[in-house]
Coordinates of C-alpha atoms in Angstrom, one line a residue:
X13 CA -22.5 70.5 -0.3
X14 CA -25.2 70.5 2.2
X15 CA -27.5 68.8 3.8
X16 CA -30.9 68.4 2.1
X17 CA -33.8 68.9 2.4
X18 CA -34.5 65.4 2.4
X19 CA -32.0 65.4 5.7
X20 CA -33.8 68.0 7.2
X21 CA -36.6 66.2 6.9
X22 CA -35.3 62.9 8.1
X23 CA -33.6 65.1 11.3
X24 CA -35.9 67.9 11.7
X25 CA -38.9 65.7 11.7
X26 CA -38.0 62.8 13.5
X27 CA -35.0 61.4 13.1
X28 CA -31.4 62.3 14.2
X29 CA -29.1 63.3 11.8
X30 CA -26.2 60.4 12.3
X31 CA -22.8 59.7 10.9
X32 CA -21.9 57.9 7.5
X33 CA -20.2 54.9 6.4
X34 CA -17.2 56.7 4.5
X35 CA -17.8 55.9 0.8
X36 CA -14.7 55.9 -1.7
X37 CA -14.8 57.4 -5.5
X38 CA -13.6 58.8 -7.8
X39 CA -14.3 63.1 -7.7
X40 CA -16.5 64.3 -10.5
X41 CA -17.4 64.3 -13.4
X42 CA -20.2 65.9 -14.0
X43 CA -21.7 63.9 -16.4
X44 CA -21.9 61.7 -18.8
X45 CA -22.6 63.8 -21.3
X46 CA -20.0 66.1 -23.5
X47 CA -19.0 69.0 -21.7
X48 CA -19.2 70.8 -25.0
X49 CA -21.3 70.9 -28.0
X50 CA -20.3 70.7 -31.7
X51 CA -20.6 75.1 -31.8
X52 CA -18.6 75.1 -28.5
X53 CA -21.5 75.7 -26.7
X54 CA -22.0 73.9 -23.2
X55 CA -24.2 71.3 -23.6
X56 CA -27.4 70.6 -21.9
X57 CA -27.6 67.7 -18.9
X58 CA -30.7 66.4 -17.2
X59 CA -28.0 65.6 -13.9
X60 CA -25.1 67.1 -12.9
X61 CA -22.7 64.7 -10.5
X62 CA -20.2 65.1 -7.8
X63 CA -18.3 62.0 -8.1
X64 CA -18.9 60.3 -11.5
X65 CA -20.9 58.2 -13.9
X66 CA -24.9 59.3 -13.7
X67 CA -26.6 56.3 -13.3
X68 CA -29.8 57.0 -14.8
X69 CA -30.1 58.1 -18.4
X70 CA -32.1 61.0 -19.7
X71 CA -35.3 59.2 -20.5
X72 CA -35.4 57.1 -17.4
X73 CA -38.9 56.8 -16.1
X74 CA -37.9 55.9 -12.5
X75 CA -35.8 55.5 -9.4
X76 CA -34.9 52.0 -9.0
X77 CA -35.6 51.7 -5.5
X78 CA -39.1 53.3 -5.7
X79 CA -42.1 50.9 -6.2
X80 CA -44.2 52.8 -9.3
X81 CA -47.3 51.1 -8.2
X82 CA -47.8 51.7 -4.5
X83 CA -50.7 52.8 -3.5
X84 CA -51.9 55.7 -2.9
X85 CA -53.9 56.8 0.6
X86 CA -53.0 56.9 4.3
X87 CA -52.1 58.6 6.5
X88 CA -48.7 59.1 8.9
X89 CA -48.3 60.3 12.1
X90 CA -44.9 61.2 13.1
X91 CA -42.7 62.9 15.7
X92 CA -41.3 66.2 16.4
X93 CA -39.6 67.1 19.0
X94 CA -39.8 70.7 20.3
X95 CA -42.5 73.6 19.1
X96 CA -42.8 76.0 16.0
X97 CA -44.2 79.5 15.3
X98 CA -42.9 80.2 11.8
X99 CA -43.9 78.9 8.4
X100 CA -41.3 81.6 6.6
X101 CA -38.1 79.7 5.3
X102 CA -36.4 82.7 4.3
X103 CA -35.6 83.2 8.1
X104 CA -35.0 79.9 9.3
X105 CA -32.5 79.9 11.6
X106 CA -32.5 83.7 12.3
X107 CA -36.4 84.7 13.4
X108 CA -38.5 82.1 15.3
X109 CA -38.9 78.2 15.3
X110 CA -39.3 76.4 12.0
X111 CA -41.6 74.1 11.7
X112 CA -40.6 71.0 9.3
X113 CA -43.7 70.9 7.0
X114 CA -42.7 74.1 5.6
X115 CA -40.0 72.8 4.3
X116 CA -41.7 70.1 2.3
X117 CA -44.2 72.0 0.4
X118 CA -41.9 73.3 -2.2
X119 CA -39.7 72.4 -4.4
X120 CA -36.0 72.6 -5.9
X121 CA -34.5 72.7 -9.5
X122 CA -33.1 69.4 -8.6
X123 CA -32.9 66.7 -6.4
X124 CA -31.1 63.7 -5.8
X125 CA -31.1 60.2 -6.3
X126 CA -30.7 57.9 -3.0
X127 CA -28.4 55.0 -4.8
X128 CA -25.5 57.2 -6.2
X129 CA -23.4 59.7 -3.6
X130 CA -24.0 62.8 -5.0
X131 CA -25.7 63.3 -7.8
X132 CA -28.8 65.5 -8.8
X133 CA -31.4 65.2 -11.4
X134 CA -34.1 67.6 -12.7
X135 CA -37.4 68.3 -10.6
X136 CA -37.9 72.1 -11.1
X137 CA -35.5 72.6 -14.1
X138 CA -35.9 69.8 -16.9
X139 CA -31.9 70.2 -17.7
X140 CA -28.7 72.3 -16.8
X141 CA -25.9 73.4 -19.0
X142 CA -22.2 75.2 -17.7
X143 CA -19.0 75.5 -19.3
X144 CA -16.1 73.6 -18.2
X145 CA -14.9 76.3 -16.4
X146 CA -17.6 76.5 -14.2
X147 CA -17.9 80.4 -14.0
X148 CA -22.1 79.9 -14.3
X149 CA -24.7 77.7 -15.3
X150 CA -28.2 77.9 -16.7
X151 CA -31.0 76.0 -15.4
X152 CA -33.9 75.5 -17.6
X153 CA -37.4 75.5 -16.4
X154 CA -40.1 72.8 -17.0
X155 CA -43.1 74.2 -18.6
X156 CA -45.3 72.0 -16.7
X157 CA -43.7 73.5 -12.9
X158 CA -46.3 74.6 -10.9
X159 CA -47.5 76.2 -8.0
X160 CA -50.4 75.0 -5.6
X161 CA -52.5 78.3 -7.0
X162 CA -51.8 77.2 -10.9
X163 CA -49.3 79.2 -11.8
X164 CA -46.0 78.3 -13.3
X165 CA -42.9 78.2 -11.5
X166 CA -41.0 81.1 -13.4
X167 CA -37.1 82.5 -13.7
X168 CA -38.6 85.7 -11.9
X169 CA -39.6 83.3 -8.7
X170 CA -35.6 81.7 -8.8
X171 CA -33.9 84.9 -8.8
X172 CA -36.7 86.0 -6.2
X173 CA -35.9 83.7 -3.8
X174 CA -31.5 83.7 -4.4
X175 CA -32.6 87.2 -3.2
X176 CA -34.0 86.8 -0.7
X177 CA -32.4 83.7 0.8
X178 CA -29.1 85.0 0.8
X179 CA -30.5 88.4 2.4
X180 CA -32.6 87.0 5.6
X181 CA -30.5 84.0 5.8
X182 CA -26.6 83.5 7.2
X183 CA -27.0 80.0 6.1
X184 CA -28.0 80.6 2.4
X185 CA -25.2 83.9 2.2
X186 CA -22.5 81.9 3.3
X187 CA -23.7 79.1 0.9
X188 CA -24.3 80.7 -2.1
X189 CA -21.6 83.7 -1.3
X190 CA -20.0 82.5 -4.9
X191 CA -23.1 82.8 -6.4
X192 CA -22.8 86.8 -8.0
X193 CA -26.2 87.7 -9.7
X194 CA -29.3 85.4 -11.6
X195 CA -30.5 86.8 -14.6
X196 CA -33.5 85.7 -16.5
X197 CA -31.5 84.8 -20.0
X198 CA -34.4 82.7 -21.8
X199 CA -38.5 82.6 -20.9
X200 CA -37.2 79.8 -19.0
X201 CA -34.0 79.7 -18.4
X202 CA -32.4 81.2 -15.3
X203 CA -28.3 82.1 -15.8
X204 CA -26.0 82.2 -12.5
X205 CA -23.2 83.7 -12.3
X206 CA -20.1 83.1 -10.0
X207 CA -17.8 85.7 -8.5
X208 CA -14.4 83.1 -10.0
X209 CA -14.0 80.2 -12.1
X210 CA -13.0 76.7 -11.2
X211 CA -15.2 75.7 -8.5
X212 CA -17.5 72.2 -9.3
X213 CA -19.7 72.1 -6.2
X214 CA -21.2 75.4 -7.2
X215 CA -23.9 74.9 -10.1
X216 CA -25.0 71.5 -8.4
X217 CA -25.3 73.5 -5.0
X218 CA -27.4 75.5 -6.9
X219 CA -29.3 73.3 -8.0
X220 CA -30.7 72.8 -4.5
X221 CA -32.3 76.2 -4.3
X222 CA -35.6 76.2 -2.6
X223 CA -37.6 78.0 -5.1
X224 CA -40.2 80.5 -3.6
X225 CA -43.6 81.9 -5.1
X226 CA -42.3 85.5 -5.8
X227 CA -46.5 86.8 -6.7
X228 CA -47.4 85.1 -3.5
X229 CA -44.7 86.9 -1.1
X230 CA -45.2 90.1 -3.1
X231 CA -48.9 89.9 -2.1
X232 CA -51.2 90.8 0.1
X233 CA -53.0 88.2 2.9
X234 CA -56.9 86.9 3.9
X235 CA -57.1 89.9 5.6
X236 CA -55.1 92.7 2.8
X237 CA -52.1 93.2 4.6
X238 CA -48.8 92.8 3.1
X239 CA -46.6 89.8 3.4
X240 CA -43.8 90.4 4.5
X241 CA -40.8 88.0 3.7
X242 CA -38.4 89.4 6.5
X243 CA -40.9 88.4 8.9
X244 CA -42.2 85.3 10.7
X245 CA -46.0 84.1 10.1
X246 CA -48.3 81.0 10.8
X247 CA -50.4 82.0 7.0
X248 CA -49.8 78.4 4.8
X249 CA -47.5 79.4 2.3
X250 CA -48.4 78.9 -1.8
X251 CA -46.0 76.0 -2.7
X252 CA -45.0 73.8 -5.2
X253 CA -43.9 70.1 -4.0
X254 CA -46.5 67.0 -3.5
X255 CA -47.7 68.2 -0.3
X256 CA -49.6 71.5 1.1
X257 CA -50.2 72.6 4.8
X258 CA -53.5 71.3 5.0
X259 CA -54.2 72.7 8.9
X260 CA -52.5 73.1 12.2
X261 CA -52.4 74.0 15.8
X262 CA -49.9 76.7 16.1
X263 CA -46.6 75.0 18.8
X264 CA -48.6 71.5 18.6
X265 CA -49.2 70.3 15.2
X266 CA -49.5 70.3 11.9
X267 CA -51.1 68.5 8.7
X268 CA -50.2 68.2 5.4
X269 CA -52.6 67.0 2.1
X270 CA -51.1 65.3 -1.0
X271 CA -51.6 67.7 -4.1
X272 CA -54.0 65.5 -5.7
X273 CA -53.0 67.4 -9.3
X274 CA -49.5 68.2 -8.6
X275 CA -47.9 69.1 -11.8
X276 CA -45.0 66.5 -10.9
X277 CA -46.4 62.8 -10.0
X278 CA -45.4 61.4 -13.0
X279 CA -41.9 62.8 -13.1
X280 CA -39.3 60.3 -13.2
X281 CA -37.6 61.8 -9.8
X282 CA -41.1 61.3 -8.7
X283 CA -42.8 58.3 -9.4
X284 CA -43.8 55.3 -6.1
X285 CA -42.9 58.5 -4.1
X286 CA -45.0 60.6 -1.5
X287 CA -47.5 57.8 -1.3
X288 CA -49.5 58.9 1.5
X289 CA -52.4 61.4 1.8
X290 CA -51.9 63.0 4.5
X291 CA -48.7 63.5 6.8
X292 CA -49.4 64.9 10.0
X293 CA -46.4 65.9 12.7
X294 CA -47.1 66.3 16.2
X295 CA -44.7 68.3 18.6
X296 CA -43.4 67.2 21.3
X297 CA -41.2 68.9 24.4
X298 CA -40.1 65.8 25.5
X299 CA -38.7 62.5 24.0
X300 CA -40.1 60.5 27.0
X301 CA -43.6 62.1 26.5
X302 CA -43.2 61.2 23.2
X303 CA -42.5 57.6 23.6
X304 CA -45.3 57.6 25.5
X305 CA -47.5 59.0 23.0
X306 CA -46.1 56.2 20.7
X307 CA -46.9 53.0 22.8
X308 CA -50.3 54.9 23.1
X309 CA -50.6 54.2 19.2
X310 CA -51.0 58.2 19.1
X311 CA -48.2 58.6 16.1
X312 CA -47.1 55.6 13.5
X313 CA -42.9 55.5 14.0
X314 CA -40.6 57.2 16.3
X315 CA -36.7 58.1 16.2
X316 CA -34.8 56.8 19.1
X317 CA -31.9 59.3 20.0
X318 CA -31.9 57.6 23.5
X319 CA -29.6 54.3 23.8
X320 CA -30.8 53.9 27.5
X321 CA -34.1 53.8 26.2
X322 CA -33.7 52.0 23.1
X323 CA -32.4 49.5 25.6
X324 CA -34.8 49.3 28.0
X325 CA -38.2 51.4 27.0
X326 CA -39.1 48.8 24.3
X327 CA -41.0 45.9 26.6
X328 CA -44.3 46.6 26.2
X329 CA -46.7 44.2 24.7
X330 CA -46.9 45.4 21.4
X331 CA -43.6 44.9 20.8
X332 CA -43.4 41.4 22.4
X333 CA -46.5 40.3 20.0
X334 CA -44.7 41.5 16.8
X335 CA -47.5 44.7 16.4
X336 CA -44.3 47.6 16.7
X337 CA -41.2 46.6 14.6
X338 CA -38.1 47.7 15.9
X339 CA -35.8 48.1 13.3
X340 CA -31.7 50.2 12.6
X341 CA -31.2 51.4 9.2
X342 CA -27.4 52.3 8.3
X343 CA -26.3 55.8 7.6
X344 CA -24.6 55.6 4.8
X345 CA -24.7 59.4 3.5
X346 CA -23.2 61.9 5.9
X347 CA -20.8 62.2 8.9
X348 CA -21.1 64.6 11.5
X349 CA -19.2 66.3 14.7
X350 CA -21.2 66.3 17.8
X351 CA -19.7 68.2 21.0
X352 CA -19.7 70.4 24.3
X353 CA -19.0 73.6 21.6
X354 CA -17.2 76.3 23.6
X355 CA -18.1 80.1 22.5
X356 CA -14.6 81.7 21.8
X357 CA -16.9 85.4 22.1
X358 CA -16.0 84.4 26.3
X359 CA -12.7 86.0 27.2
X360 CA -11.8 83.0 28.9
X361 CA -11.9 80.3 26.1
X362 CA -9.9 82.4 24.3
X363 CA -7.0 80.0 25.1
X364 CA -6.6 76.2 23.6
X365 CA -4.9 75.0 26.7
X366 CA -8.3 75.5 28.9
X367 CA -10.4 74.4 26.1
X368 CA -8.0 70.9 25.8
X369 CA -8.3 70.6 29.5
X370 CA -11.4 70.6 29.5
X371 CA -11.4 67.4 27.0
X372 CA -9.3 65.6 29.8
X373 CA -11.8 66.4 31.9
X374 CA -14.6 64.6 30.3
X375 CA -14.5 60.3 31.0
X376 CA -16.7 59.7 27.9
X377 CA -15.7 55.6 28.3
X378 CA -17.7 56.3 31.9
X379 CA -20.3 57.9 30.4
X380 CA -20.7 55.2 27.8
X381 CA -21.1 52.6 30.0
X382 CA -23.8 54.1 32.4
X383 CA -25.6 56.5 29.9
X384 CA -25.7 54.4 27.0
X385 CA -25.3 50.8 27.9
X386 CA -22.1 50.7 25.6
X387 CA -23.2 51.7 22.4
X388 CA -21.6 54.3 21.5
X389 CA -18.2 55.6 19.6
X390 CA -16.3 58.6 20.5
X391 CA -16.0 61.4 17.7
X392 CA -12.5 62.0 16.8
X393 CA -13.4 64.0 13.3
X394 CA -15.0 66.5 12.5
X395 CA -16.4 64.0 9.4
X396 CA -16.6 61.2 12.1
X397 CA -17.4 58.0 10.3
X398 CA -16.3 59.2 6.6
X399 CA -13.3 59.0 4.4
X400 CA -13.1 62.7 5.1
X401 CA -11.9 61.9 8.7
X402 CA -7.9 62.7 9.1
X403 CA -5.8 60.4 11.1
X404 CA -2.1 59.2 12.3
X405 CA 0.2 61.9 11.0
X406 CA -0.3 64.1 7.7
X407 CA 0.8 62.7 4.2
X408 CA 1.1 63.6 0.7
X409 CA -1.0 66.0 -0.9
X410 CA -2.8 66.3 2.6
X411 CA 0.8 67.7 4.1
X412 CA 1.5 69.7 1.0
X413 CA -1.8 71.9 1.6
X414 CA -0.9 72.1 5.1
X415 CA 2.8 73.7 4.9
X416 CA 0.9 76.6 3.3
X417 CA -0.7 77.4 6.4
X418 CA 2.5 75.7 9.1
X419 CA 3.2 79.0 10.3
X420 CA -0.9 79.4 11.3
X421 CA -1.5 76.4 13.0
X422 CA -0.3 74.5 16.3
X423 CA 2.8 72.8 15.6
X424 CA 1.0 69.3 17.2
X425 CA -0.9 69.6 13.5
X426 CA 2.7 68.1 11.9
X427 CA 4.2 66.2 14.7
X428 CA 1.2 64.3 16.5
X429 CA -1.7 62.3 15.7
X430 CA -4.7 63.7 17.0
X431 CA -6.4 61.2 19.5
X432 CA -9.2 62.2 22.7
X433 CA -8.3 60.9 26.2
X434 CA -9.3 57.6 27.1
X435 CA -10.9 57.5 30.6
X436 CA -13.4 54.7 32.2
X437 CA -11.5 54.0 35.6
X438 CA -10.1 55.5 38.2
X439 CA -6.3 55.3 36.8
X440 CA -7.2 56.6 33.6
X441 CA -9.1 59.0 35.2
X442 CA -6.8 60.6 38.1
X443 CA -4.1 60.9 34.8
X444 CA -6.3 62.8 32.6
X445 CA -7.1 65.2 35.6
X446 CA -3.6 65.5 36.1
X447 CA -3.0 66.1 32.5
X448 CA -6.0 68.9 32.6
X449 CA -4.1 70.8 35.4
X450 CA -1.2 70.6 34.2
X451 CA -2.3 72.8 30.8
X452 CA -4.1 74.7 33.0
X453 CA -1.1 75.8 35.2
X454 CA 0.4 76.2 31.8
X455 CA -2.3 78.9 30.7
X456 CA -1.8 80.9 34.1
X457 CA -4.8 79.1 36.4
X458 CA -4.7 78.3 39.9
X459 CA -6.6 76.7 42.4
X460 CA -7.9 78.6 45.1
X461 CA -10.4 77.3 48.1
X462 CA -11.1 74.7 45.4
X463 CA -12.0 77.1 42.6
X464 CA -10.2 77.4 39.4
X465 CA -9.3 81.5 39.0
X466 CA -7.4 83.2 36.0
X467 CA -4.2 85.4 37.2
X468 CA -6.3 87.8 38.1
X469 CA -8.0 85.8 40.5
X470 CA -11.6 85.9 39.0
X471 CA -13.3 82.2 39.7
X472 CA -13.8 80.0 36.2
X473 CA -17.8 79.8 35.8
X474 CA -19.7 77.9 33.0
X475 CA -22.9 77.1 31.8
X476 CA -24.1 74.7 29.8
X477 CA -27.3 76.0 28.0
X478 CA -29.0 72.7 26.8
X479 CA -33.1 72.8 25.6
X480 CA -34.6 68.8 26.3
X481 CA -34.1 66.8 29.1
X482 CA -31.7 64.0 27.1
X483 CA -29.0 66.6 26.6
X484 CA -29.3 67.7 30.1
X485 CA -28.5 64.3 31.2
X486 CA -25.5 64.5 29.1
X487 CA -24.2 68.3 31.0
X488 CA -25.1 66.7 34.7
X489 CA -23.1 63.7 33.9
X490 CA -20.0 66.3 32.6
X491 CA -20.5 68.6 35.5
X492 CA -18.9 67.0 38.5
X493 CA -15.8 66.5 36.2
X494 CA -15.4 70.0 35.5
X495 CA -15.7 70.9 39.3
X496 CA -13.3 68.5 40.1
X497 CA -10.3 70.5 38.2
X498 CA -12.3 73.5 40.0
X499 CA -14.5 74.8 37.6
X500 CA -17.9 76.3 38.7
X501 CA -20.7 74.8 36.5
X502 CA -23.9 75.2 36.4
X503 CA -26.8 73.7 33.6
X504 CA -29.3 75.5 32.3
X505 CA -32.2 74.2 30.9
X506 CA -34.8 76.4 28.5
X507 CA -37.4 75.9 26.3
X508 CA -37.0 75.8 22.2
X509 CA -37.9 79.6 21.9
X510 CA -35.4 80.9 24.6
X511 CA -32.9 78.5 23.0
X512 CA -33.1 79.7 19.7
X513 CA -32.7 83.2 20.8
X514 CA -29.8 83.0 23.1
X515 CA -27.8 80.8 20.1
X516 CA -28.8 84.1 17.8
X517 CA -27.9 86.3 20.7
X518 CA -24.4 83.7 20.9
X519 CA -25.5 84.7 25.0
X520 CA -23.9 80.5 26.1
X521 CA -20.9 79.5 27.6
X522 CA -20.9 75.7 25.8
X523 CA -23.5 74.2 24.5
X524 CA -23.9 70.6 22.9
X525 CA -23.8 71.4 19.3
X526 CA -23.9 69.2 16.1
X527 CA -22.6 69.5 12.2
X528 CA -24.1 67.1 9.9
X529 CA -21.5 66.4 6.9
X530 CA -22.5 65.6 3.4
X531 CA -19.8 63.0 1.4
X532 CA -18.7 66.0 -0.7
X533 CA -18.1 69.3 1.7
X534 CA -17.9 72.0 0.3
X535 CA -19.3 75.9 0.5
X536 CA -21.7 74.9 3.5
X537 CA -17.7 74.9 5.4
X538 CA -18.0 78.7 5.0
X539 CA -21.0 78.8 7.6
X540 CA -19.6 76.1 9.7
X541 CA -16.1 77.6 10.2
X542 CA -15.4 80.7 8.3
X543 CA -14.3 84.1 9.7
X544 CA -17.3 85.8 8.0
X545 CA -19.9 84.3 9.5
X546 CA -18.8 84.2 12.8
X547 CA -20.4 87.2 13.9
X548 CA -24.0 86.8 12.3
X549 CA -27.1 86.0 14.3
X550 CA -28.2 83.2 13.8
X551 CA -25.2 81.2 11.9
X552 CA -23.3 77.8 12.3
X553 CA -20.5 78.9 13.2
X554 CA -21.6 78.7 17.2
X555 CA -17.9 78.5 18.4
X556 CA -17.5 82.3 16.7
X557 CA -14.3 80.9 15.0
X558 CA -11.9 83.6 13.1
X559 CA -8.7 81.6 12.0
X560 CA -7.2 82.6 8.7
X561 CA -5.9 79.3 8.3
X562 CA -9.2 77.5 8.4
X563 CA -9.9 79.8 6.4
X564 CA -7.6 79.0 3.8
X565 CA -8.0 75.6 3.8
X566 CA -12.0 76.0 3.6
X567 CA -10.9 78.1 0.1
X568 CA -8.7 74.5 -0.6
X569 CA -11.7 72.4 -0.2
X570 CA -14.3 74.8 -2.1
X571 CA -11.9 74.7 -5.3
X572 CA -10.4 71.2 -5.3
X573 CA -9.9 70.1 -8.5
X574 CA -10.7 66.4 -7.9
X575 CA -11.9 63.8 -5.6
X576 CA -8.6 63.4 -4.0
X577 CA -7.9 67.0 -3.9
X578 CA -10.7 67.6 -2.3
X579 CA -10.2 64.6 0.2
X580 CA -6.8 65.8 1.5
X581 CA -8.0 69.2 1.4
X582 CA -11.1 68.3 3.9
X583 CA -8.6 66.6 5.9
X584 CA -6.1 69.3 6.3
X585 CA -9.1 71.4 7.6
X586 CA -10.5 68.6 10.1
X587 CA -7.0 68.5 11.7
X588 CA -6.7 71.9 12.1
X589 CA -10.1 71.7 14.0
X590 CA -9.2 69.4 16.1
X591 CA -5.9 71.0 17.3
X592 CA -7.4 74.5 18.2
X593 CA -9.7 72.3 20.3
X594 CA -12.8 74.3 19.9
X595 CA -15.3 71.6 21.0
X596 CA -14.9 68.4 23.2
X597 CA -16.3 65.6 21.5
X598 CA -18.7 63.3 22.1
X599 CA -20.6 60.3 20.4
X600 CA -21.7 58.8 17.4
X601 CA -23.5 55.8 16.3
X602 CA -23.9 54.7 13.0
X603 CA -27.7 53.8 12.7
X604 CA -30.6 55.4 12.6
X605 CA -33.0 53.4 15.3
X606 CA -37.2 53.2 14.6
X607 CA -39.7 51.6 16.2
X608 CA -43.2 51.9 13.9
X609 CA -46.7 50.5 13.9
X610 CA -46.4 47.3 11.3
X611 CA -49.0 49.6 8.9
X612 CA -46.6 50.2 6.1
X613 CA -44.3 48.9 3.5
X614 CA -41.4 49.9 1.4
X615 CA -39.8 48.4 -2.2
X616 CA -36.6 46.4 -1.3
X617 CA -34.1 46.9 -0.8
X618 CA -34.0 50.4 0.4
X619 CA -31.3 52.8 -1.1
X620 CA -27.8 52.9 -0.2
X621 CA -27.7 57.1 0.8
X622 CA -31.5 56.6 1.7
X623 CA -31.4 56.1 5.2
X624 CA -34.8 54.7 6.3
X625 CA -36.3 56.2 3.5
X626 CA -39.3 57.2 5.7
X627 CA -42.1 58.7 4.8
X628 CA -41.4 59.3 1.2
X629 CA -40.6 55.6 0.2
X630 CA -43.3 53.6 2.0
X631 CA -46.6 53.4 1.8
X632 CA -49.9 52.1 4.1
X633 CA -50.2 48.6 3.7
X634 CA -54.0 48.0 4.4
X635 CA -53.3 43.9 4.4
X636 CA -50.7 44.6 7.5
X637 CA -52.7 47.2 8.9
X638 CA -56.0 45.0 9.2
X639 CA -53.6 42.1 11.1
X640 CA -52.5 45.2 14.0
X641 CA -55.6 46.8 14.4
X642 CA -57.3 49.9 14.2
X643 CA -55.6 53.2 15.3
X644 CA -56.4 53.8 18.4

């Protein structure tokens, strides 16, 4: 299951996707209701679950973690790092830089509760039905669901959305690869047919579909020009959610206003949420500049991704006076891999021994001490921080799965637990560098005149492409280590637009990348590591992995029949990814760091899988605001 719109808001707008603390659970039931009615037809359900019993009954009034009496009003000013030149989500990741506000204005068929691991309740859809073999699913829309222009949300909108998202977005094309058809099956019903039965996740991920307005995109703009959903646009699009775009300054700011007649305001999944009258996003190219704006009370809260700044930069008077609150929120809903990622489309990176040598050259422990005040932990899994992470040697069901690809994976998968090299002192660093040089020698490289060259005498050169000063610091620390093994290394800093364009064209040697993982991996793994997406511009398979063993293991994940099988298949996939050394793993931190001006409140306690809950679960607190003074 992919990282959802809520995660995108938290990660893209003002936070970092951080790893989860693992959560054990049994594998799905798809809900407590009977799978079929007495007539043999699939039962209609108000919710779907991937992990067990559904907490809230069909007639529930609200989620437990919200305040149904939360006051409406006030403004929330948020910080986004980067820029934007696009509001069209259909080409997100392919063309332009998307504004996070563009994702907030839309609704999905279902929405997740934040106090359950993986349960979705109806939003645009009032109910859902599927057979026991998961060969198809039908979603029934709510009669009251409306676009902001007052027109109803229709099955035609849903069908249109699936078609255009699959057509123009490599991410959605991969994610919904097994959804072969969507068709109207009733006045308010849409039936999605799958290419084969047995994929338990498909009914649920269809519920995550962002629904776009067909009539809007097939119409004309205020100038009479035909809209083009395959192109970027800065025309504020028509949405169906609790907020709409009020105004913006291209590349600099976006203001959203709460829709006063929002059709879903009284829905159980929405009650007590979306409390601010206005959401403002201010864009900054640099974290340090953003922090100065926050200190000057130009923003209400800030997500801090720099360990150094968290430790040293928050000693200004407002913190001492407790007008600004520092707080860390545990991240329990996801895992991740963050790493230096190779571009396997470059010939010099095709040899796994060279890639592994780069890992031996990376002294994480010294970097952690010098740059991060010892706050971070080295990542050793593509599912770091979850129960899905592999460890030790494979056994049981995981071993059985790996046996099916034994002839296609490194032998060490079966014989040696994966570990990263450990540095931090001169003796350990020298030992790691010796191991690095041994690997390079075995791969046919040698050092001539202090330069590493291949068998043909061609020097090994690497450009690390980054887009912000924080990433530049990390890359610059790594650069001298690479030079110690003879690699000619450089660091190139480019702006956000150029960075995205180069990624889409796969025009890089080494980048710093990250892949967020849910607690229930599935179809998105094709987008991350599948051969089919390796050459698709804009895909998340930035490494360019084309490996039949990994493709086979992704299928094992997707078609797992129970929770135990899913965990075993994911661990097997993780282990094979690690032993191919596609990346040099970096570091992780199991909390989101926030500082905020103390003008806001939220219901207690925050939900376990909701991170900070910002901004949807918070509200403007007039009493607190009066105590700390007016905004600047």
